[in-house]
Amino acid sequence: MEQMNNERIFTVTEVNNYIKHLIQNDVLLSHLHVKGEISNFKHHSSGHIYFTLKDADSRIRCVMFKGNASKLKFMPEDGCAVILRGYFSIYERDGQYQFYTEDMIPEGTGSLYKAYEQLKKKLAAMGYFDEARKKKIPFMPRAVGVVTSPTGAAVRDIISIIRRRCPCIDVYLYPVQVQGAGAENEIAEGIRYFNSKGNVDVMIIGRGGGSIEELWAFNEEAVAKAVYESDIPVISAVGHETDYTISDFTADLRAATPSAAAELAVPDMQSLLGKLSQYQYVLNSAIANFIKDNRSRVERISGDSVFRQLERKVLNMRQTLDSLDKYLDYNMLNIMKGRRNEIDKTIEKLQLLNPEAAMGRGYGIIMRKSDGKLLTSVKDMKLNEELYIKLKDGKAEVRVKGLEST
Amino acid sequence: MNENFSFEQALKRLEEIVETLEAGNISLEESIKIYQEGIALSKLCSGKLEEAEGKVMAIMNRGSEQMEEFSISQIKEA
Protein backbone atom coordinates (compact mmCIF):
# COMPACT_ATOMS: atom_id res chain seq x y z
CA MET A 1 0.00 0.00 0.00
CA GLU A 2 1.32 3.40 -0.96
CA GLN A 3 1.35 6.38 1.33
CA MET A 4 0.74 10.05 0.51
CA ASN A 5 1.56 12.60 3.20
CA ASN A 6 1.47 9.80 5.68
CA GLU A 7 -2.06 9.04 4.68
CA ARG A 8 -3.12 5.73 3.37
CA ILE A 9 -4.17 5.47 -0.25
CA PHE A 10 -6.92 2.98 -1.10
CA THR A 11 -7.76 1.28 -4.31
CA VAL A 12 -11.28 1.59 -5.75
CA THR A 13 -11.94 -2.02 -4.93
CA GLU A 14 -10.80 -1.53 -1.39
CA VAL A 15 -13.14 1.42 -0.92
CA ASN A 16 -16.07 -0.41 -2.39
CA ASN A 17 -15.32 -3.45 -0.26
CA TYR A 18 -15.10 -1.23 2.82
CA ILE A 19 -18.41 0.45 2.11
CA LYS A 20 -19.95 -2.93 1.36
CA HIS A 21 -18.71 -4.16 4.70
CA LEU A 22 -20.23 -1.14 6.48
CA ILE A 23 -23.58 -1.52 4.80
CA GLN A 24 -23.79 -5.23 5.29
CA ASN A 25 -23.08 -4.91 8.99
CA ASP A 26 -25.62 -2.16 9.53
CA VAL A 27 -28.51 -3.38 11.63
CA LEU A 28 -31.11 -1.48 9.62
CA LEU A 29 -29.73 -1.91 6.14
CA SER A 30 -29.12 -5.61 6.47
CA HIS A 31 -32.83 -6.39 6.85
CA LEU A 32 -35.66 -4.03 5.98
CA HIS A 33 -38.93 -3.46 4.09
CA VAL A 34 -39.13 -0.72 1.50
CA LYS A 35 -42.20 0.41 -0.37
CA GLY A 36 -42.35 2.19 -3.66
CA GLU A 37 -43.31 1.94 -7.30
CA ILE A 38 -41.57 -0.26 -9.82
CA SER A 39 -40.00 1.26 -12.94
CA ASN A 40 -37.47 0.11 -15.55
CA PHE A 41 -38.56 -3.42 -14.86
CA LYS A 42 -36.40 -6.03 -16.65
CA HIS A 43 -36.80 -9.76 -16.42
CA HIS A 44 -33.39 -10.96 -17.63
CA SER A 45 -33.01 -14.24 -19.51
CA SER A 46 -30.87 -15.45 -16.61
CA GLY A 47 -34.03 -15.35 -14.48
CA HIS A 48 -32.86 -12.42 -12.38
CA ILE A 49 -35.06 -9.36 -12.11
CA TYR A 50 -33.72 -5.80 -12.31
CA PHE A 51 -35.77 -2.72 -11.60
CA THR A 52 -35.83 0.66 -9.99
CA LEU A 53 -37.97 1.38 -6.97
CA LYS A 54 -39.09 4.98 -6.83
CA ASP A 55 -41.31 7.42 -5.08
CA ALA A 56 -42.05 11.03 -6.00
CA ASP A 57 -38.59 12.29 -5.08
CA SER A 58 -36.11 9.48 -5.12
CA ARG A 59 -35.09 6.12 -6.52
CA ILE A 60 -33.23 2.95 -5.54
CA ARG A 61 -31.70 0.36 -7.83
CA CYS A 62 -32.98 -3.09 -7.07
CA VAL A 63 -32.19 -6.65 -8.04
CA MET A 64 -33.99 -9.88 -7.32
CA PHE A 65 -32.12 -13.08 -8.06
CA LYS A 66 -33.63 -16.00 -9.86
CA GLY A 67 -34.09 -18.15 -6.74
CA ASN A 68 -36.32 -15.56 -5.07
CA ALA A 69 -37.90 -14.27 -8.28
CA SER A 70 -39.16 -17.74 -9.23
CA LYS A 71 -41.15 -17.90 -5.98
CA LEU A 72 -43.14 -14.74 -6.75
CA LYS A 73 -46.89 -15.34 -6.86
CA PHE A 74 -47.45 -12.47 -9.28
CA MET A 75 -45.56 -10.88 -12.13
CA PRO A 76 -44.49 -7.34 -11.21
CA GLU A 77 -44.50 -4.66 -13.86
CA ASP A 78 -43.74 -0.99 -14.22
CA GLY A 79 -46.08 1.11 -12.13
CA CYS A 80 -46.77 -1.61 -9.54
CA ALA A 81 -46.88 -0.37 -5.98
CA VAL A 82 -44.93 -2.94 -4.03
CA ILE A 83 -43.38 -3.68 -0.68
CA LEU A 84 -39.93 -5.25 -0.84
CA ARG A 85 -38.11 -7.23 1.79
CA GLY A 86 -34.33 -7.54 1.53
CA TYR A 87 -31.03 -5.88 2.29
CA PHE A 88 -28.69 -3.27 0.87
CA SER A 89 -25.28 -3.98 -0.50
CA ILE A 90 -22.79 -2.72 -3.03
CA TYR A 91 -22.30 -3.96 -6.51
CA GLU A 92 -18.53 -3.51 -6.55
CA ARG A 93 -18.08 -3.46 -10.31
CA ASP A 94 -20.19 -0.31 -10.70
CA GLY A 95 -19.64 1.09 -7.25
CA GLN A 96 -23.37 1.17 -7.06
CA TYR A 97 -25.36 0.41 -3.96
CA GLN A 98 -28.52 -1.51 -4.58
CA PHE A 99 -31.32 -3.29 -2.84
CA TYR A 100 -31.19 -7.06 -2.93
CA THR A 101 -34.82 -8.13 -2.95
CA GLU A 102 -35.76 -11.37 -1.21
CA ASP A 103 -39.54 -11.05 -1.38
CA MET A 104 -42.03 -8.73 -2.98
CA ILE A 105 -45.77 -8.31 -2.40
CA PRO A 106 -48.10 -5.89 -4.14
CA GLU A 107 -48.72 -3.05 -1.73
CA GLY A 108 -52.48 -3.46 -2.03
CA THR A 109 -52.08 -7.03 -0.82
CA GLY A 110 -50.24 -5.78 2.19
CA SER A 111 -53.25 -3.77 3.21
CA LEU A 112 -55.53 -6.70 2.33
CA TYR A 113 -53.59 -8.93 4.69
CA LYS A 114 -53.95 -6.33 7.35
CA ALA A 115 -57.68 -5.98 6.73
CA TYR A 116 -58.01 -9.77 6.79
CA GLU A 117 -56.26 -10.07 10.14
CA GLN A 118 -58.27 -7.21 11.62
CA LEU A 119 -61.61 -8.58 10.45
CA LYS A 120 -60.72 -12.07 11.58
CA LYS A 121 -59.90 -10.79 15.04
CA LYS A 122 -63.06 -8.72 15.23
CA LEU A 123 -65.37 -11.53 14.08
CA ALA A 124 -63.68 -14.04 16.37
CA ALA A 125 -64.43 -11.72 19.27
CA MET A 126 -68.06 -11.54 18.10
CA GLY A 127 -68.29 -15.33 18.25
CA TYR A 128 -68.55 -15.84 14.50
CA PHE A 129 -66.16 -18.78 14.53
CA ASP A 130 -67.41 -20.53 17.68
CA GLU A 131 -67.58 -24.26 17.15
CA ALA A 132 -70.56 -24.47 19.51
CA ARG A 133 -72.84 -22.54 17.17
CA LYS A 134 -71.92 -24.49 14.05
CA LYS A 135 -74.86 -26.36 12.59
CA LYS A 136 -74.79 -30.00 11.64
CA ILE A 137 -74.76 -30.70 7.91
CA PRO A 138 -77.87 -32.81 7.19
CA PHE A 139 -77.30 -36.42 6.19
CA MET A 140 -79.71 -36.38 3.28
CA PRO A 141 -80.80 -32.90 2.21
CA ARG A 142 -83.92 -32.48 0.09
CA ALA A 143 -82.11 -29.89 -1.98
CA VAL A 144 -78.75 -28.13 -2.04
CA GLY A 145 -78.41 -24.39 -2.64
CA VAL A 146 -75.28 -23.29 -4.46
CA VAL A 147 -74.08 -19.69 -4.36
CA THR A 148 -71.27 -19.29 -6.85
CA SER A 149 -70.37 -18.09 -10.31
CA PRO A 150 -72.41 -19.72 -13.10
CA THR A 151 -69.24 -20.06 -15.15
CA GLY A 152 -66.06 -21.97 -14.63
CA ALA A 153 -64.98 -25.24 -13.09
CA ALA A 154 -66.30 -24.75 -9.54
CA VAL A 155 -70.01 -24.76 -10.42
CA ARG A 156 -69.54 -27.60 -12.86
CA ASP A 157 -67.69 -29.71 -10.30
CA ILE A 158 -70.28 -29.07 -7.62
CA ILE A 159 -73.27 -29.88 -9.82
CA SER A 160 -71.77 -32.92 -11.50
CA ILE A 161 -70.60 -34.44 -8.23
CA ILE A 162 -73.99 -33.97 -6.58
CA ARG A 163 -75.69 -35.47 -9.64
CA ARG A 164 -73.32 -38.42 -9.66
CA ARG A 165 -73.51 -39.13 -5.93
CA CYS A 166 -77.19 -38.63 -5.37
CA PRO A 167 -79.34 -37.90 -8.44
CA CYS A 168 -82.55 -37.65 -6.40
CA ILE A 169 -81.42 -34.42 -4.71
CA ASP A 170 -82.43 -31.09 -6.23
CA VAL A 171 -79.80 -28.45 -6.84
CA TYR A 172 -80.63 -24.73 -6.86
CA LEU A 173 -78.00 -22.42 -8.22
CA TYR A 174 -77.97 -18.77 -7.23
CA PRO A 175 -75.53 -17.34 -9.76
CA VAL A 176 -73.33 -14.53 -8.49
CA GLN A 177 -70.18 -12.67 -9.31
CA VAL A 178 -67.50 -14.09 -7.06
CA GLN A 179 -64.97 -11.36 -7.63
CA GLY A 180 -64.91 -7.67 -8.38
CA ALA A 181 -66.84 -4.77 -6.95
CA GLY A 182 -70.02 -5.76 -5.14
CA ALA A 183 -69.36 -9.50 -5.36
CA GLU A 184 -69.57 -9.82 -1.56
CA ASN A 185 -73.06 -8.30 -1.56
CA GLU A 186 -74.27 -10.66 -4.27
CA ILE A 187 -72.97 -13.66 -2.34
CA ALA A 188 -74.60 -12.41 0.86
CA GLU A 189 -77.89 -11.90 -1.03
CA GLY A 190 -77.70 -15.46 -2.32
CA ILE A 191 -77.34 -16.79 1.21
CA ARG A 192 -80.27 -14.69 2.40
CA TYR A 193 -82.33 -15.72 -0.64
CA PHE A 194 -82.16 -19.41 0.28
CA ASN A 195 -82.93 -18.56 3.90
CA SER A 196 -86.01 -16.60 2.92
CA LYS A 197 -87.22 -19.38 0.60
CA GLY A 198 -86.33 -22.22 2.93
CA ASN A 199 -86.19 -24.50 -0.11
CA VAL A 200 -82.80 -26.07 0.60
CA ASP A 201 -81.39 -27.95 3.59
CA VAL A 202 -77.76 -27.08 3.02
CA MET A 203 -75.83 -24.46 1.06
CA ILE A 204 -72.50 -24.46 -0.69
CA ILE A 205 -70.83 -21.08 -1.20
CA GLY A 206 -67.51 -20.70 -2.88
CA ARG A 207 -65.40 -20.47 -5.98
CA GLY A 208 -62.37 -21.98 -7.62
CA GLY A 209 -58.78 -20.97 -7.05
CA GLY A 210 -57.40 -17.51 -7.67
CA SER A 211 -55.18 -14.79 -6.30
CA ILE A 212 -55.90 -13.32 -2.90
CA GLU A 213 -57.59 -10.37 -4.59
CA GLU A 214 -59.81 -12.72 -6.58
CA LEU A 215 -60.83 -14.59 -3.44
CA TRP A 216 -61.34 -11.37 -1.54
CA ALA A 217 -65.13 -11.23 -1.58
CA PHE A 218 -65.08 -14.25 0.73
CA ASN A 219 -63.02 -12.23 3.21
CA GLU A 220 -65.62 -9.49 3.43
CA GLU A 221 -67.74 -8.93 6.49
CA ALA A 222 -70.93 -8.87 4.40
CA VAL A 223 -70.44 -12.52 3.45
CA ALA A 224 -69.39 -13.53 6.96
CA LYS A 225 -72.46 -11.84 8.41
CA ALA A 226 -74.84 -13.58 5.99
CA VAL A 227 -73.19 -16.94 6.75
CA TYR A 228 -73.33 -16.27 10.48
CA GLU A 229 -77.01 -15.35 10.33
CA SER A 230 -78.01 -18.22 8.07
CA ASP A 231 -80.44 -20.73 9.57
CA ILE A 232 -79.46 -23.15 6.84
CA PRO A 233 -76.09 -24.87 7.32
CA VAL A 234 -73.39 -23.43 5.04
CA ILE A 235 -70.40 -25.23 3.56
CA SER A 236 -67.71 -22.82 2.41
CA ALA A 237 -65.30 -23.87 -0.33
CA VAL A 238 -63.06 -21.08 -1.52
CA GLY A 239 -60.05 -21.64 -3.73
CA HIS A 240 -57.60 -24.41 -3.05
CA GLU A 241 -56.68 -26.50 -0.04
CA THR A 242 -54.27 -23.84 1.22
CA ASP A 243 -56.64 -20.87 0.99
CA TYR A 244 -58.40 -19.96 4.24
CA THR A 245 -60.97 -17.21 4.02
CA ILE A 246 -63.13 -15.53 6.66
CA SER A 247 -66.08 -17.26 5.03
CA ASP A 248 -64.40 -20.64 5.66
CA PHE A 249 -63.95 -19.82 9.34
CA THR A 250 -67.53 -18.61 9.73
CA ALA A 251 -69.19 -21.44 7.81
CA ASP A 252 -70.58 -24.51 9.54
CA LEU A 253 -68.15 -26.59 7.55
CA ARG A 254 -65.10 -25.73 5.46
CA ALA A 255 -64.37 -27.78 2.37
CA ALA A 256 -60.90 -27.73 0.86
CA THR A 257 -62.30 -27.37 -2.67
CA PRO A 258 -65.70 -26.97 -4.37
CA SER A 259 -65.62 -30.68 -5.32
CA ALA A 260 -65.02 -31.63 -1.69
CA ALA A 261 -67.95 -29.40 -0.68
CA ALA A 262 -70.28 -31.34 -2.99
CA GLU A 263 -69.13 -34.61 -1.47
CA LEU A 264 -69.73 -33.30 2.04
CA ALA A 265 -73.18 -31.99 1.12
CA VAL A 266 -74.77 -35.20 -0.18
CA PRO A 267 -74.35 -38.91 0.58
CA ASP A 268 -73.32 -41.43 -2.04
CA MET A 269 -76.45 -43.15 -3.30
CA GLN A 270 -74.74 -46.29 -4.59
CA SER A 271 -73.13 -47.09 -1.26
CA LEU A 272 -76.42 -46.36 0.54
CA LEU A 273 -78.33 -48.70 -1.76
CA GLY A 274 -75.69 -51.35 -1.17
CA LYS A 275 -76.08 -50.91 2.56
CA LEU A 276 -79.88 -51.13 2.31
CA SER A 277 -79.85 -54.33 0.29
CA GLN A 278 -77.38 -55.81 2.75
CA TYR A 279 -79.78 -54.92 5.59
CA GLN A 280 -82.67 -56.57 3.73
CA TYR A 281 -80.61 -59.70 3.32
CA VAL A 282 -79.69 -59.76 7.01
CA LEU A 283 -83.33 -59.18 8.00
CA ASN A 284 -84.58 -61.99 5.77
CA SER A 285 -82.04 -64.52 6.92
CA ALA A 286 -82.47 -63.54 10.59
CA ILE A 287 -86.24 -64.00 10.43
CA ALA A 288 -85.91 -67.27 8.52
CA ASN A 289 -83.60 -68.64 11.21
CA PHE A 290 -85.89 -67.38 13.91
CA ILE A 291 -88.90 -69.14 12.42
CA LYS A 292 -86.90 -72.30 11.92
CA ASP A 293 -85.77 -72.32 15.56
CA ASN A 294 -89.29 -71.82 16.83
CA ARG A 295 -90.70 -74.50 14.60
CA SER A 296 -88.24 -77.09 15.85
CA ARG A 297 -89.07 -76.09 19.41
CA VAL A 298 -92.76 -76.68 18.73
CA GLU A 299 -91.90 -80.04 17.22
CA ARG A 300 -89.86 -80.99 20.25
CA ILE A 301 -92.74 -80.12 22.59
CA SER A 302 -95.15 -82.09 20.36
CA GLY A 303 -93.26 -85.23 21.33
CA ASP A 304 -94.02 -84.81 25.05
CA SER A 305 -96.72 -87.06 26.60
CA VAL A 306 -98.62 -84.19 28.21
CA PHE A 307 -98.91 -82.69 24.82
CA ARG A 308 -100.28 -85.90 23.30
CA GLN A 309 -103.27 -85.86 25.65
CA LEU A 310 -104.21 -82.47 24.31
CA GLU A 311 -103.39 -83.17 20.75
CA ARG A 312 -106.93 -83.93 19.73
CA LYS A 313 -108.12 -80.55 20.92
CA VAL A 314 -105.22 -78.91 19.27
CA LEU A 315 -106.08 -80.71 16.06
CA ASN A 316 -109.61 -79.36 16.29
CA MET A 317 -108.32 -75.86 16.75
CA ARG A 318 -105.89 -76.35 13.98
CA GLN A 319 -108.70 -77.41 11.70
CA THR A 320 -110.45 -74.17 12.43
CA LEU A 321 -107.22 -72.33 11.81
CA ASP A 322 -106.62 -74.27 8.63
CA SER A 323 -109.95 -73.19 7.29
CA LEU A 324 -108.80 -69.63 7.77
CA ASP A 325 -105.48 -70.31 6.10
CA LYS A 326 -106.70 -69.47 2.67
CA TYR A 327 -106.88 -65.87 3.86
CA LEU A 328 -103.44 -65.87 5.28
CA ASP A 329 -100.25 -65.54 3.42
CA TYR A 330 -97.18 -67.60 4.01
CA ASN A 331 -95.76 -65.26 6.62
CA MET A 332 -98.94 -65.37 8.66
CA LEU A 333 -98.95 -69.14 8.54
CA ASN A 334 -95.52 -69.11 10.03
CA ILE A 335 -96.75 -66.83 12.78
CA MET A 336 -99.53 -69.32 13.49
CA LYS A 337 -97.12 -72.18 13.64
CA GLY A 338 -95.02 -70.23 16.03
CA ARG A 339 -97.99 -69.46 18.17
CA ARG A 340 -99.12 -73.07 18.37
CA ASN A 341 -96.87 -73.56 21.33
CA GLU A 342 -98.55 -70.72 23.19
CA ILE A 343 -102.02 -71.96 22.32
CA ASP A 344 -101.19 -75.42 23.55
CA LYS A 345 -100.03 -74.07 26.87
CA THR A 346 -103.26 -72.14 27.20
CA ILE A 347 -105.28 -75.28 26.54
CA GLU A 348 -103.33 -77.07 29.21
CA LYS A 349 -104.23 -74.36 31.68
CA LEU A 350 -107.86 -74.47 30.60
CA GLN A 351 -107.87 -78.19 31.24
CA LEU A 352 -107.02 -77.62 34.88
CA LEU A 353 -109.92 -75.23 35.21
CA ASN A 354 -112.39 -77.59 33.55
CA PRO A 355 -115.35 -77.77 36.00
CA GLU A 356 -116.08 -81.34 35.02
CA ALA A 357 -112.89 -82.35 36.75
CA ALA A 358 -114.31 -80.92 39.99
CA MET A 359 -117.49 -82.98 39.79
CA GLY A 360 -115.55 -86.04 40.74
CA ARG A 361 -114.95 -84.36 44.07
CA GLY A 362 -118.69 -83.93 44.86
CA TYR A 363 -119.43 -80.65 43.15
CA GLY A 364 -122.42 -80.38 40.82
CA ILE A 365 -123.64 -77.93 38.23
CA ILE A 366 -127.14 -76.47 38.49
CA MET A 367 -128.90 -75.36 35.33
CA ARG A 368 -132.33 -73.95 34.64
CA LYS A 369 -134.35 -76.48 32.68
CA SER A 370 -136.18 -73.94 30.55
CA ASP A 371 -133.11 -72.26 29.03
CA GLY A 372 -130.15 -74.35 30.21
CA LYS A 373 -128.63 -71.29 31.97
CA LEU A 374 -125.99 -72.10 34.57
CA LEU A 375 -127.15 -70.90 37.98
CA THR A 376 -124.78 -69.68 40.65
CA SER A 377 -127.17 -67.85 43.01
CA VAL A 378 -130.52 -68.59 44.66
CA LYS A 379 -131.55 -65.19 43.41
CA ASP A 380 -131.60 -66.65 39.91
CA MET A 381 -134.12 -69.30 40.98
CA LYS A 382 -137.88 -69.13 41.36
CA LEU A 383 -140.15 -71.25 43.53
CA ASN A 384 -141.32 -74.37 41.73
CA GLU A 385 -138.93 -73.79 38.90
CA GLU A 386 -137.55 -76.92 37.25
CA LEU A 387 -133.79 -77.36 37.31
CA TYR A 388 -131.13 -79.86 36.37
CA ILE A 389 -128.37 -80.95 38.65
CA LYS A 390 -125.45 -82.21 36.68
CA LEU A 391 -123.00 -84.63 38.31
CA LYS A 392 -120.02 -86.43 36.87
CA ASP A 393 -122.02 -89.38 35.51
CA GLY A 394 -125.36 -87.82 34.60
CA LYS A 395 -128.06 -85.34 35.57
CA ALA A 396 -131.10 -85.19 37.82
CA GLU A 397 -134.28 -83.19 37.22
CA VAL A 398 -135.47 -81.32 40.36
CA ARG A 399 -138.02 -78.70 41.39
CA VAL A 400 -137.34 -75.75 43.73
CA LYS A 401 -139.33 -76.25 46.90
CA GLY A 402 -138.04 -73.40 48.94
CA LEU A 403 -135.60 -70.47 48.60
CA GLU A 404 -133.50 -69.06 51.38
CA SER A 405 -130.58 -66.67 51.01
CA THR A 406 -127.67 -67.10 53.39
CA MET B 1 -88.38 -35.47 -1.34
CA ASN B 2 -91.06 -35.87 1.24
CA GLU B 3 -90.60 -33.27 3.96
CA ASN B 4 -91.91 -35.47 6.75
CA PHE B 5 -89.54 -38.26 5.97
CA SER B 6 -86.19 -38.23 7.67
CA PHE B 7 -83.92 -40.52 5.74
CA GLU B 8 -81.37 -40.43 8.50
CA GLN B 9 -83.89 -41.44 11.19
CA ALA B 10 -85.28 -44.22 9.02
CA LEU B 11 -81.79 -45.56 8.39
CA LYS B 12 -80.96 -45.39 12.09
CA ARG B 13 -84.14 -47.26 13.02
CA LEU B 14 -83.40 -49.85 10.35
CA GLU B 15 -79.92 -50.38 11.80
CA GLU B 16 -81.46 -50.87 15.26
CA ILE B 17 -83.87 -53.44 13.88
CA VAL B 18 -81.12 -55.35 12.10
CA GLU B 19 -79.14 -55.46 15.34
CA THR B 20 -82.12 -56.53 17.47
CA LEU B 21 -83.13 -59.23 15.06
CA GLU B 22 -79.60 -60.53 14.75
CA ALA B 23 -79.28 -60.69 18.55
CA GLY B 24 -82.47 -62.77 18.52
CA ASN B 25 -83.50 -62.56 22.17
CA ILE B 26 -87.02 -61.30 21.55
CA SER B 27 -90.36 -63.05 21.14
CA LEU B 28 -91.37 -64.45 17.80
CA GLU B 29 -94.31 -62.10 17.60
CA GLU B 30 -92.09 -59.08 18.25
CA SER B 31 -89.50 -60.27 15.78
CA ILE B 32 -92.08 -60.69 13.03
CA LYS B 33 -93.34 -57.21 13.82
CA ILE B 34 -89.94 -55.51 13.62
CA TYR B 35 -88.95 -57.63 10.63
CA GLN B 36 -91.91 -56.24 8.75
CA GLU B 37 -91.05 -52.73 9.92
CA GLY B 38 -87.45 -53.24 8.82
CA ILE B 39 -88.38 -54.44 5.35
CA ALA B 40 -90.79 -51.52 5.00
CA LEU B 41 -88.14 -49.01 6.08
CA SER B 42 -85.55 -50.45 3.76
CA LYS B 43 -87.97 -50.31 0.83
CA LEU B 44 -88.95 -46.77 1.78
CA CYS B 45 -85.31 -45.68 1.87
CA SER B 46 -84.27 -47.26 -1.38
CA GLY B 47 -87.50 -46.00 -2.91
CA LYS B 48 -86.61 -42.47 -1.86
CA LEU B 49 -83.20 -42.81 -3.44
CA GLU B 50 -84.48 -44.17 -6.69
CA GLU B 51 -87.89 -42.59 -6.93
CA ALA B 52 -87.34 -39.32 -8.68
CA GLU B 53 -84.68 -37.61 -10.71
CA GLY B 54 -83.70 -34.41 -8.92
CA LYS B 55 -83.71 -31.13 -10.79
CA VAL B 56 -80.97 -28.60 -11.32
CA MET B 57 -82.47 -25.13 -11.34
CA ALA B 58 -80.96 -21.68 -11.44
CA ILE B 59 -82.38 -18.37 -10.31
CA MET B 60 -81.97 -16.55 -13.58
CA ASN B 61 -83.99 -13.47 -12.86
CA ARG B 62 -83.31 -11.87 -9.50
CA GLY B 63 -86.29 -9.56 -9.78
CA SER B 64 -88.92 -12.24 -10.25
CA GLU B 65 -86.82 -14.93 -8.53
CA GLN B 66 -87.89 -17.19 -11.33
CA MET B 67 -86.15 -20.53 -11.60
CA GLU B 68 -85.03 -22.12 -14.81
CA GLU B 69 -83.66 -25.53 -15.62
CA PHE B 70 -79.90 -25.38 -15.59
CA SER B 71 -77.62 -27.86 -17.25
CA ILE B 72 -73.91 -28.40 -16.92
CA SER B 73 -73.58 -28.00 -20.65
CA GLN B 74 -74.62 -24.37 -20.21
CA ILE B 75 -71.55 -23.67 -18.12
CA LYS B 76 -68.97 -21.55 -19.84
CA GLU B 77 -65.36 -21.58 -18.87
CA ALA B 78 -64.54 -18.65 -16.63
Short mmCIF file of C-alpha atoms in Angstrom, two decimals, chain B residues 40-69:
data_model
loop_
_atom_site.label_atom_id
_atom_site.label_comp_id
_atom_site.label_asym_id
_atom_site.label_seq_id
_atom_site.Cartn_x
_atom_site.Cartn_y
_atom_site.Cartn_z
CA ALA B 40 -90.79 -51.52 5.00
CA LEU B 41 -88.14 -49.01 6.08
CA SER B 42 -85.55 -50.45 3.76
CA LYS B 43 -87.97 -50.31 0.83
CA LEU B 44 -88.95 -46.77 1.78
CA CYS B 45 -85.31 -45.68 1.87
CA SER B 46 -84.27 -47.26 -1.38
CA GLY B 47 -87.50 -46.00 -2.91
CA LYS B 48 -86.61 -42.47 -1.86
CA LEU B 49 -83.20 -42.81 -3.44
CA GLU B 50 -84.48 -44.17 -6.69
CA GLU B 51 -87.89 -42.59 -6.93
CA ALA B 52 -87.34 -39.32 -8.68
CA GLU B 53 -84.68 -37.61 -10.71
CA GLY B 54 -83.70 -34.41 -8.92
CA LYS B 55 -83.71 -31.13 -10.79
CA VAL B 56 -80.97 -28.60 -11.32
CA MET B 57 -82.47 -25.13 -11.34
CA ALA B 58 -80.96 -21.68 -11.44
CA ILE B 59 -82.38 -18.37 -10.31
CA MET B 60 -81.97 -16.55 -13.58
CA ASN B 61 -83.99 -13.47 -12.86
CA ARG B 62 -83.31 -11.87 -9.50
CA GLY B 63 -86.29 -9.56 -9.78
CA SER B 64 -88.92 -12.24 -10.25
CA GLU B 65 -86.82 -14.93 -8.53
CA GLN B 66 -87.89 -17.19 -11.33
CA MET B 67 -86.15 -20.53 -11.60
CA GLU B 68 -85.03 -22.12 -14.81
CA GLU B 69 -83.66 -25.53 -15.62
#
